[in-house]
CSV table of C-alpha atoms and ligand atoms in Angstrom, one decimal:
chain,number,residue,atom,x,y,z
A,160,UNK,CA,5.4,30.6,4.7
A,161,UNK,CA,7.7,32.1,7.3
A,162,UNK,CA,9.4,30.1,10.1
A,163,UNK,CA,10.0,31.4,13.6
A,164,UNK,CA,12.3,30.3,16.3
A,165,UNK,CA,10.7,28.5,19.3
A,166,UNK,CA,13.1,30.6,21.5
A,167,UNK,CA,11.4,33.7,20.1
A,168,UNK,CA,14.6,35.7,20.0
A,169,UNK,CA,15.6,35.5,16.4
A,170,UNK,CA,14.1,37.0,13.2
A,171,UNK,CA,11.6,35.0,11.1
A,172,UNK,CA,13.0,33.4,8.1
A,173,UNK,CA,11.9,31.9,4.8
A,174,UNK,CA,11.8,28.1,4.2
A,175,UNK,CA,15.0,28.4,2.3
A,176,UNK,CA,16.9,30.1,5.2
A,177,UNK,CA,15.4,27.7,7.7
A,178,UNK,CA,16.8,24.8,5.7
A,179,UNK,CA,20.2,26.4,5.1
A,180,UNK,CA,20.6,27.5,8.7
A,181,UNK,CA,19.2,24.3,10.3
A,182,UNK,CA,18.8,26.0,13.7
A,183,UNK,CA,18.0,29.6,14.5
A,184,UNK,CA,20.7,32.0,15.8
A,185,UNK,CA,19.1,32.0,19.3
A,186,UNK,CA,19.5,28.1,19.2
A,187,UNK,CA,15.7,27.6,18.9
A,188,UNK,CA,14.1,25.1,16.5
A,189,UNK,CA,12.3,26.6,13.5
A,190,UNK,CA,8.5,26.2,13.4
A,191,UNK,CA,6.0,27.2,10.6
A,192,UNK,CA,4.1,30.3,11.2
A,193,UNK,CA,0.8,28.6,10.4
A,194,UNK,CA,-0.7,25.2,9.7
A,195,UNK,CA,-3.8,25.5,7.5
A,196,UNK,CA,-6.1,22.4,7.4
A,197,UNK,CA,-6.6,20.8,4.1
A,198,UNK,CA,-10.2,20.7,2.7
A,199,UNK,CA,-12.5,17.9,3.9
A,200,UNK,CA,-12.7,16.7,0.3
A,201,UNK,CA,-9.0,15.9,0.4
A,202,UNK,CA,-9.6,13.3,3.2
A,203,UNK,CA,-12.9,12.0,1.9
A,204,UNK,CA,-11.4,11.1,-1.5
A,205,UNK,CA,-7.8,10.5,-0.5
A,206,UNK,CA,-8.0,6.9,-1.8
A,207,UNK,CA,-8.2,8.4,-5.3
A,208,UNK,CA,-4.9,10.2,-5.0
A,209,UNK,CA,-1.5,8.9,-5.8
A,210,UNK,CA,1.1,9.2,-3.0
A,211,UNK,CA,2.8,12.0,-5.0
A,212,UNK,CA,-0.4,14.0,-5.1
A,213,UNK,CA,-1.1,13.5,-1.4
A,214,UNK,CA,2.4,14.7,-0.6
A,215,UNK,CA,2.2,17.7,-2.9
A,216,UNK,CA,-1.1,18.8,-1.3
A,217,UNK,CA,0.3,18.3,2.2
A,218,UNK,CA,3.7,20.1,1.9
A,219,UNK,CA,2.7,22.8,-0.6
A,220,UNK,CA,1.8,25.5,2.0
A,221,UNK,CA,5.1,25.0,3.8
A,222,UNK,CA,7.4,25.5,0.8
A,223,UNK,CA,5.5,27.2,-2.0
A,224,UNK,CA,7.1,30.6,-1.8
A,225,UNK,CA,10.6,29.1,-2.3
A,226,UNK,CA,9.9,26.1,-4.6
A,227,UNK,CA,7.8,26.3,-7.7
A,228,UNK,CA,5.0,23.8,-8.2
A,229,UNK,CA,6.9,22.2,-11.1
A,230,UNK,CA,10.1,21.8,-9.1
A,231,UNK,CA,8.2,20.5,-6.0
A,232,UNK,CA,6.5,17.8,-8.2
A,233,UNK,CA,9.8,16.8,-9.6
A,234,UNK,CA,11.4,16.5,-6.1
A,235,UNK,CA,8.4,14.4,-4.8
A,236,UNK,CA,8.5,12.2,-7.9
A,237,UNK,CA,12.2,11.4,-7.3
A,238,UNK,CA,11.8,10.9,-3.7
A,239,UNK,CA,8.7,8.7,-3.4
A,240,UNK,CA,9.6,5.9,-5.8
A,241,UNK,CA,9.0,3.1,-3.3
A,242,UNK,CA,6.0,1.7,-1.3
A,243,UNK,CA,4.7,2.4,2.1
A,244,UNK,CA,2.4,-0.6,2.7
A,245,UNK,CA,0.1,-1.1,5.7
A,246,UNK,CA,0.3,-4.8,6.6
A,247,UNK,CA,-2.3,-6.5,8.8
A,248,UNK,CA,-0.8,-8.3,11.9
A,249,UNK,CA,-3.7,-9.1,14.2
A,250,UNK,CA,-7.3,-8.1,14.6
A,251,UNK,CA,-7.3,-4.3,14.9
A,252,UNK,CA,-3.5,-4.1,14.6
A,253,UNK,CA,-1.5,-3.4,11.5
A,254,UNK,CA,2.0,-2.1,10.8
A,255,UNK,CA,3.1,0.7,8.4
A,256,UNK,CA,6.3,-0.5,6.8
A,257,UNK,CA,8.6,2.4,6.3
A,258,UNK,CA,11.7,0.4,5.2
A,259,UNK,CA,11.3,0.0,1.5
A,260,UNK,CA,13.6,2.8,0.6
A,261,UNK,CA,17.3,2.7,-0.4
A,262,UNK,CA,18.8,2.4,3.1
A,263,UNK,CA,15.9,0.5,4.6
A,264,UNK,CA,15.0,2.8,7.4
A,265,UNK,CA,12.3,5.5,7.5
A,266,UNK,CA,14.8,8.3,7.4
A,267,UNK,CA,15.2,8.0,3.6
A,268,UNK,CA,12.2,10.2,2.8
A,269,UNK,CA,13.3,13.1,5.0
A,270,UNK,CA,16.9,12.8,3.9
A,271,UNK,CA,16.0,12.8,0.2
A,272,UNK,CA,13.7,15.8,0.6
A,273,UNK,CA,16.2,17.8,2.4
A,274,UNK,CA,19.0,16.9,-0.1
A,275,UNK,CA,16.9,17.9,-3.0
A,276,UNK,CA,15.8,21.2,-1.4
A,277,UNK,CA,19.4,22.1,-0.5
A,278,UNK,CA,20.6,21.1,-4.0
A,279,UNK,CA,17.9,23.4,-5.5
A,280,UNK,CA,18.8,26.3,-3.2
A,281,UNK,CA,22.5,25.9,-4.0
A,282,UNK,CA,22.0,26.3,-7.8
A,283,UNK,CA,23.7,29.4,-8.9
A,284,UNK,CA,25.3,30.0,-5.4
A,285,UNK,CA,29.0,30.3,-5.1
A,286,UNK,CA,29.3,29.2,-1.5
A,287,UNK,CA,29.1,25.5,-0.8
A,288,UNK,CA,27.0,24.3,2.0
A,289,UNK,CA,28.5,21.8,4.5
A,290,UNK,CA,26.1,19.4,6.1
A,291,UNK,CA,27.3,18.2,9.4
A,292,UNK,CA,25.5,15.3,11.0
A,293,UNK,CA,26.1,12.9,14.0
A,294,UNK,CA,24.6,9.5,13.7
A,295,UNK,CA,23.8,6.6,16.0
A,296,UNK,CA,23.2,4.4,13.0
A,297,UNK,CA,20.4,5.0,10.5
A,298,UNK,CA,20.6,8.8,9.9
A,299,UNK,CA,24.1,8.5,8.5
A,300,UNK,CA,23.2,6.1,5.8
A,301,UNK,CA,20.1,7.8,4.8
A,302,UNK,CA,21.8,11.2,4.6
A,303,UNK,CA,24.8,9.8,2.7
A,304,UNK,CA,22.5,8.2,0.2
A,305,UNK,CA,20.2,11.2,-0.1
A,306,UNK,CA,23.0,13.7,-0.6
A,307,UNK,CA,25.3,11.6,-2.8
A,308,UNK,CA,26.3,13.7,-5.9
A,309,UNK,CA,24.2,16.7,-4.9
A,310,UNK,CA,26.1,19.7,-6.3
A,311,UNK,CA,27.2,22.5,-4.0
A,312,UNK,CA,26.7,20.4,-0.9
A,313,UNK,CA,29.4,18.6,1.1
A,314,UNK,CA,28.4,16.1,3.8
A,315,UNK,CA,30.4,15.2,6.8
A,316,UNK,CA,29.1,12.3,9.0
A,317,UNK,CA,30.3,11.6,12.5
A,318,UNK,CA,29.7,8.2,13.9
A,319,UNK,CA,30.9,6.4,17.0
A,320,UNK,CA,33.6,3.8,16.1
A,321,UNK,CA,32.5,0.2,16.8
A,322,UNK,CA,29.0,1.2,18.0
A,323,UNK,CA,27.0,1.0,14.8
A,324,UNK,CA,26.1,-2.2,13.0
A,325,UNK,CA,28.3,-3.5,10.2
A,326,UNK,CA,25.6,-2.8,7.6
A,327,UNK,CA,25.0,0.7,9.0
A,328,UNK,CA,28.8,1.4,8.9
A,329,UNK,CA,29.1,0.3,5.3
A,330,UNK,CA,26.1,2.4,4.2
A,331,UNK,CA,27.8,5.6,5.4
A,332,UNK,CA,31.5,4.9,4.7
A,333,UNK,CA,31.5,3.4,1.2
A,334,UNK,CA,29.9,6.0,-1.0
A,335,UNK,CA,32.7,8.6,-1.5
A,336,UNK,CA,32.2,11.6,-3.8
A,337,UNK,CA,30.8,14.5,-1.6
A,338,UNK,CA,30.3,12.3,1.4
A,339,UNK,CA,33.0,12.0,4.2
A,340,UNK,CA,32.7,9.7,7.2
A,341,UNK,CA,34.5,10.7,10.4
A,342,UNK,CA,35.0,7.7,12.7
A,343,UNK,CA,35.0,9.0,16.2
A,344,UNK,CA,36.8,7.3,19.0
A,345,UNK,CA,33.8,7.8,21.5
A,346,UNK,CA,30.1,7.5,21.9
A,347,UNK,CA,27.1,8.9,19.9
A,348,UNK,CA,26.8,11.6,22.6
A,349,UNK,CA,30.4,12.6,21.9
A,350,UNK,CA,29.7,12.9,18.2
A,351,UNK,CA,26.6,15.0,18.9
A,352,UNK,CA,28.6,17.2,21.3
A,353,UNK,CA,31.2,17.8,18.7
A,354,UNK,CA,28.6,18.8,16.1
A,355,UNK,CA,26.9,21.2,18.6
A,356,UNK,CA,30.3,22.7,19.4
A,357,UNK,CA,31.0,23.2,15.7
A,358,UNK,CA,27.8,25.1,15.2
A,359,UNK,CA,28.9,27.6,17.9
A,360,UNK,CA,32.5,27.9,16.8
A,361,UNK,CA,33.1,31.5,15.4
A,362,UNK,CA,36.1,30.4,13.4
A,363,UNK,CA,34.1,27.8,11.6
A,364,UNK,CA,31.1,30.0,11.1
A,365,UNK,CA,33.3,32.6,9.5
A,366,UNK,CA,34.7,30.2,7.0
A,367,UNK,CA,31.9,27.7,6.2
A,368,UNK,CA,28.2,27.7,5.6
A,369,UNK,CA,27.3,24.9,8.1
A,370,UNK,CA,23.9,23.2,8.4
A,371,UNK,CA,22.5,20.1,10.2
A,372,UNK,CA,20.7,17.2,8.6
A,373,UNK,CA,19.2,15.9,11.9
A,374,UNK,CA,15.4,16.1,12.3
A,375,UNK,CA,15.8,19.6,13.9
A,376,UNK,CA,16.1,20.7,10.2
A,377,UNK,CA,12.6,21.5,8.9
A,378,UNK,CA,13.3,19.9,5.6
A,379,UNK,CA,14.1,16.6,7.3
A,380,UNK,CA,11.3,16.8,9.7
A,381,UNK,CA,8.2,18.0,7.9
A,382,UNK,CA,8.0,15.5,4.9
A,383,UNK,CA,7.6,12.7,7.5
A,384,UNK,CA,4.0,13.7,7.8
A,385,UNK,CA,3.4,12.0,4.4
A,386,UNK,CA,3.7,8.6,6.1
A,387,UNK,CA,0.6,9.1,8.2
A,388,UNK,CA,-1.4,10.3,5.3
A,389,UNK,CA,-0.3,7.3,3.2
A,390,UNK,CA,-1.4,5.0,6.1
A,391,UNK,CA,-4.7,6.8,6.5
A,392,UNK,CA,-5.4,6.3,2.8
A,393,UNK,CA,-5.0,2.5,3.3
A,394,UNK,CA,-6.7,2.1,6.7
A,395,UNK,CA,-9.7,4.4,6.1
A,396,UNK,CA,-11.9,1.6,4.7
A,397,UNK,CA,-11.7,-0.2,8.1
A,398,UNK,CA,-14.2,2.3,9.3
A,399,UNK,CA,-12.7,2.6,12.8
A,400,UNK,CA,-11.0,5.3,14.7
A,401,UNK,CA,-7.3,5.2,13.9
A,402,UNK,CA,-4.4,5.3,16.5
A,403,UNK,CA,-0.8,5.5,15.6
A,404,UNK,CA,2.0,4.1,17.7
A,405,UNK,CA,5.4,5.5,16.8
A,406,UNK,CA,8.7,4.1,18.1
A,407,UNK,CA,10.4,7.3,19.2
A,408,UNK,CA,13.9,8.6,19.9
A,409,UNK,CA,14.2,12.3,18.9
A,410,UNK,CA,10.4,12.5,18.4
A,411,UNK,CA,10.6,14.0,14.9
A,412,UNK,CA,8.5,11.3,13.3
A,413,UNK,CA,5.7,11.4,15.7
A,414,UNK,CA,5.7,15.2,15.8
A,415,UNK,CA,5.2,15.2,12.0
A,416,UNK,CA,2.3,12.8,12.5
A,417,UNK,CA,0.7,15.3,14.8
A,418,UNK,CA,1.2,18.0,12.1
A,419,UNK,CA,-0.8,15.6,9.7
A,420,UNK,CA,-3.6,15.6,12.3
A,421,UNK,CA,-3.5,19.4,12.5
A,422,UNK,CA,-3.9,19.4,8.7
A,423,UNK,CA,-7.2,17.6,9.3
A,424,UNK,CA,-6.3,13.9,9.1
A,425,UNK,CA,-8.8,12.0,11.3
A,426,UNK,CA,-6.6,10.3,13.9
A,427,UNK,CA,-7.9,9.5,17.4
A,428,UNK,CA,-4.7,9.4,19.3
A,429,UNK,CA,-0.9,9.0,19.1
A,430,UNK,CA,1.2,6.7,21.2
A,431,UNK,CA,4.9,7.5,21.6
A,432,UNK,CA,6.6,4.2,22.4
A,433,UNK,CA,10.2,4.4,23.8
A,434,UNK,CA,12.9,2.0,25.1
A,435,UNK,CA,14.3,2.6,28.5
A,436,UNK,CA,15.2,6.1,27.5
A,437,UNK,CA,12.0,7.3,29.1
A,438,UNK,CA,12.3,11.1,29.4
A,439,UNK,CA,9.0,11.6,27.6
A,440,UNK,CA,7.0,8.8,29.3
A,441,UNK,CA,8.1,10.2,32.6
A,442,UNK,CA,7.0,13.7,31.5
A,443,UNK,CA,3.6,12.4,30.5
A,444,UNK,CA,3.3,10.9,34.0
A,445,UNK,CA,4.6,13.7,36.1
A,446,UNK,CA,4.5,16.9,34.0
A,447,UNK,CA,8.2,17.4,34.7
A,448,UNK,CA,10.7,17.3,31.8
A,449,UNK,CA,14.0,15.9,33.1
A,450,UNK,CA,16.5,15.0,30.4
A,451,UNK,CA,19.2,12.5,31.1
A,452,UNK,CA,22.2,10.8,29.5
A,453,UNK,CA,21.2,8.1,27.0
A,454,UNK,CA,21.3,4.3,27.8
A,455,UNK,CA,22.3,1.8,25.1
A,456,UNK,CA,19.6,-0.6,24.0
A,457,UNK,CA,18.8,-3.1,21.2
A,458,UNK,CA,16.7,-0.4,19.6
A,459,UNK,CA,19.7,1.9,19.3
A,460,UNK,CA,18.2,4.5,16.9
A,461,UNK,CA,16.0,5.5,19.8
A,462,UNK,CA,18.7,5.9,22.5
A,463,UNK,CA,18.1,9.5,23.1
A,464,UNK,CA,17.9,11.1,26.6
A,465,UNK,CA,16.9,14.6,25.6
A,466,UNK,CA,14.7,14.4,22.5
A,467,UNK,CA,15.2,17.5,20.3
A,468,UNK,CA,11.7,17.6,18.8
A,469,UNK,CA,9.6,17.2,21.9
A,470,UNK,CA,9.6,20.9,22.3
A,471,UNK,CA,7.8,21.1,18.9
A,472,UNK,CA,5.1,18.7,20.1
A,473,UNK,CA,4.5,20.8,23.3
A,474,UNK,CA,4.3,23.9,21.1
A,475,UNK,CA,1.7,22.2,18.9
A,476,UNK,CA,-0.5,22.1,22.0
A,477,UNK,CA,0.4,25.6,23.2
A,478,UNK,CA,2.4,23.9,26.0
A,479,UNK,CA,-0.9,22.9,27.6
A,480,UNK,CA,-0.4,19.6,29.4
A,481,UNK,CA,-4.1,18.7,29.6
A,482,UNK,CA,-4.5,19.2,25.8
A,483,UNK,CA,-1.3,17.3,25.1
A,484,UNK,CA,-2.5,14.3,27.2
A,485,UNK,CA,-5.8,14.1,25.3
A,486,UNK,CA,-3.8,13.5,22.1
A,487,UNK,CA,-0.7,11.7,23.2
A,488,UNK,CA,0.2,8.8,25.5
A,489,UNK,CA,3.8,7.6,26.1
A,490,UNK,CA,5.0,4.2,27.3
A,491,UNK,CA,8.5,2.8,28.0
A,492,UNK,CA,9.7,-0.8,27.4
A,493,UNK,CA,12.8,-2.8,28.3
A,494,UNK,CA,15.0,-4.8,26.0
A,495,UNK,CA,13.5,-8.0,27.5
A,496,UNK,CA,10.0,-6.9,26.8
A,497,UNK,CA,11.0,-5.9,23.3
A,498,UNK,CA,12.5,-9.4,22.5
A,499,UNK,CA,9.4,-11.0,24.0
A,500,UNK,CA,7.3,-8.9,21.7
A,501,UNK,CA,9.4,-9.9,18.6
A,502,UNK,CA,8.8,-13.5,19.6
A,503,UNK,CA,5.1,-13.1,20.1
A,504,UNK,CA,4.6,-11.3,16.8
A,505,UNK,CA,6.5,-14.0,15.1
A,506,UNK,CA,4.6,-16.8,16.8
A,507,UNK,CA,1.1,-15.5,16.4
A,508,UNK,CA,1.4,-13.7,13.1
A,509,UNK,CA,4.5,-15.1,11.4
A,510,UNK,CA,5.7,-11.5,11.0
A,511,UNK,CA,9.3,-10.5,11.7
A,512,UNK,CA,9.5,-7.1,13.4
A,513,UNK,CA,12.8,-5.3,14.1
A,514,UNK,CA,13.4,-4.1,17.7
A,515,UNK,CA,12.1,-0.6,17.0
A,516,UNK,CA,8.9,-1.8,15.4
A,517,UNK,CA,8.4,-4.2,18.3
A,518,UNK,CA,8.6,-1.3,20.8
A,519,UNK,CA,5.8,0.4,18.7
A,520,UNK,CA,3.8,-2.8,18.9
A,521,UNK,CA,4.1,-2.9,22.6
A,522,UNK,CA,3.0,0.8,22.9
A,523,UNK,CA,-0.1,0.0,20.8
A,524,UNK,CA,-1.0,-3.1,22.9
A,525,UNK,CA,-0.8,-1.1,26.1
A,526,UNK,CA,-3.1,1.6,24.7
A,527,UNK,CA,-5.6,-0.9,23.4
A,528,UNK,CA,-5.9,-2.4,26.9
A,529,UNK,CA,-8.2,0.5,27.7
A,530,UNK,CA,-9.3,1.3,24.1
A,531,UNK,CA,-9.9,-2.1,22.5
A,532,UNK,CA,-12.0,-1.0,19.6
A,533,UNK,CA,-9.6,1.3,17.7
A,534,UNK,CA,-7.7,0.4,14.6
A,535,UNK,CA,-4.1,0.6,15.7
A,536,UNK,CA,-1.1,1.1,13.3
A,537,UNK,CA,2.4,0.8,14.6
A,538,UNK,CA,5.3,2.0,12.5
A,539,UNK,CA,7.9,-0.4,11.4
A,540,UNK,CA,10.8,2.1,11.1
A,541,UNK,CA,13.5,-0.2,9.9
A,542,UNK,CA,13.9,-3.5,8.0
A,543,UNK,CA,14.8,-6.3,10.5
A,544,UNK,CA,17.9,-7.1,8.5
A,545,UNK,CA,19.5,-3.8,9.7
A,546,UNK,CA,19.5,-5.4,13.2
A,547,UNK,CA,20.5,-8.9,12.0
A,548,UNK,CA,22.3,-10.0,15.2
A,549,UNK,CA,19.4,-9.2,17.6
A,550,UNK,CA,16.7,-10.5,15.2
A,551,UNK,CA,18.4,-13.8,14.5
A,552,UNK,CA,19.2,-14.3,18.1
A,553,UNK,CA,15.5,-13.8,19.0
A,554,UNK,CA,13.7,-15.5,16.2
A,555,UNK,CA,14.4,-19.0,14.8
A,556,UNK,CA,14.9,-17.8,11.2
A,557,UNK,CA,17.7,-16.7,8.9
A,558,UNK,CA,17.0,-13.4,7.1
A,559,UNK,CA,17.6,-13.1,3.4
A,560,UNK,CA,19.8,-10.1,2.6
A,561,UNK,CA,17.9,-7.7,0.3
A,562,UNK,CA,19.5,-6.2,-2.8
A,563,UNK,CA,19.9,-2.7,-1.4
A,564,UNK,CA,22.0,-4.1,1.4
A,565,UNK,CA,24.0,-6.6,-0.8
A,566,UNK,CA,25.1,-3.6,-2.9
A,567,UNK,CA,27.1,-2.1,0.0
A,568,UNK,CA,28.4,-5.3,1.5
A,569,UNK,CA,31.4,-5.7,-0.7
A,570,UNK,CA,32.4,-2.0,-1.0
A,571,UNK,CA,35.5,-0.7,0.6
A,572,UNK,CA,35.1,1.3,3.9
A,573,UNK,CA,36.7,4.7,3.9
A,574,UNK,CA,36.7,6.8,7.1
A,575,UNK,CA,38.9,9.4,8.7
A,576,UNK,CA,39.6,8.7,12.4
A,577,UNK,CA,39.2,11.5,14.9
A,578,UNK,CA,39.2,11.6,18.7
A,579,UNK,CA,38.7,15.2,19.7
A,580,UNK,CA,36.8,18.3,18.7
A,581,UNK,CA,40.2,19.7,17.4
A,582,UNK,CA,40.3,16.8,15.0
A,583,UNK,CA,36.9,17.7,13.6
A,584,UNK,CA,37.8,21.4,13.4
A,585,UNK,CA,41.1,20.7,11.6
A,586,UNK,CA,39.3,18.6,9.1
A,587,UNK,CA,36.6,21.2,8.4
A,588,UNK,CA,39.1,24.1,8.2
A,589,UNK,CA,41.3,22.1,5.9
A,590,UNK,CA,38.3,21.7,3.6
A,591,UNK,CA,37.4,25.4,3.9
A,592,UNK,CA,41.0,26.4,3.1
A,593,UNK,CA,41.1,24.1,0.1
A,594,UNK,CA,38.0,25.8,-1.4
A,595,UNK,CA,39.2,29.3,-1.3
S,105,PLP,C1,15.5,7.4,13.8
S,105,PLP,C2,14.8,6.1,14.1
S,105,PLP,C3,13.7,6.1,15.1
S,105,PLP,C4,13.3,7.3,15.9
S,105,PLP,O1,12.7,8.3,15.2
S,105,PLP,P1,12.6,9.8,15.8
S,105,PLP,O2,12.0,10.6,14.7
S,105,PLP,O3,14.0,10.2,16.1
S,105,PLP,O4,11.7,9.7,17.0
S,105,PLP,C5,13.0,4.9,15.3
S,105,PLP,N1,13.4,3.8,14.6
S,105,PLP,C6,14.4,3.8,13.7
S,105,PLP,C7,14.7,2.5,13.0
S,105,PLP,C8,15.1,5.0,13.4
S,105,PLP,O5,16.1,4.9,12.5
């Protein structure tokens, strides 16, 4: 499988090069040259397949020229060692829990897959790869955990000082080894700007093999399609049309869901639920795409004003607004509405949703106002304990701290403080120099 740049001004590359480069030289996102539907028999007997077999069948066409079947099976076995349960909430509403991985947010699967692919591609190479990533919270921990101890790969995580939760900070600053946390005196937007500047800096590019571990990277983005297949496997017996509501920030997860649909998965519709960062809901209303600076909310992993992956979604529908509207709805919700939803879910179903999942629930409810008879699944993208303050403030219950989280609570934080792009560059060049 070759990958082309959505800007159409860069050469096609292999999966390996798409992963190592992260983004094309013309600044476009990479996209697979074809998406071949899986046979009908795959979907009709999906309940007989293990999650690993489902994942193997789904991802095979995208990677098979670069990764042997044996290696791919080994990667998937390592990566999918936890559950993805669909839990009933109300009549015709269930949630797909994606938080049973090591860092308790859904980014574990993508981060693990990318880490293992890069580790595989680095075998026998003399140049080390440096993964540079900006995080507003969950990406950092998932990437740190996924890449820990992977040979030939150094990871540098930028996070905004004082703007991630205590648990999130510990998850990305306490691991050591090949993981370095840079604590930026600034906002998430500042972190992201520094990373973008680094990718364009000729001095750095001449000295380092830099790549990104955000969902623009195909190895982070594509494996997320597994979730939707795992959910379909569990919800199929309901015998109803299925609708997915995905709490969205950078729109990587929902875009992967639409790829699963292109692979032939029967799904009636997708709902992209956002917080007040409503660039996409506005676009679905007006047909005009107007990015804007992000606003801070209680669902902070979705505070994105210019979602990188939305361009991939438009491309999946040939940039045809009519076709896109037939498959996708998008709604925006305030923090107040989100808290009300957390309370309502708790009171009626005795279920504790995190703020991101609650936004997904609201999106589904809104869609079901006009489509009452579909089976709706909203994605619970993080464990509520990751947003302890908001959850305990909203719901009359104390959350138990799971083992994965306890493990990092007592570890010592190590970070390097930087304030400007020069600080980042000095750090990276110091590393480059040390390696020569
Ligand atoms: C990253 C994240 C999201 C948003 O996912 P996208 O793929 O960026 O749309 C939603 N919820 C949680 C908890 C996240 O960490």
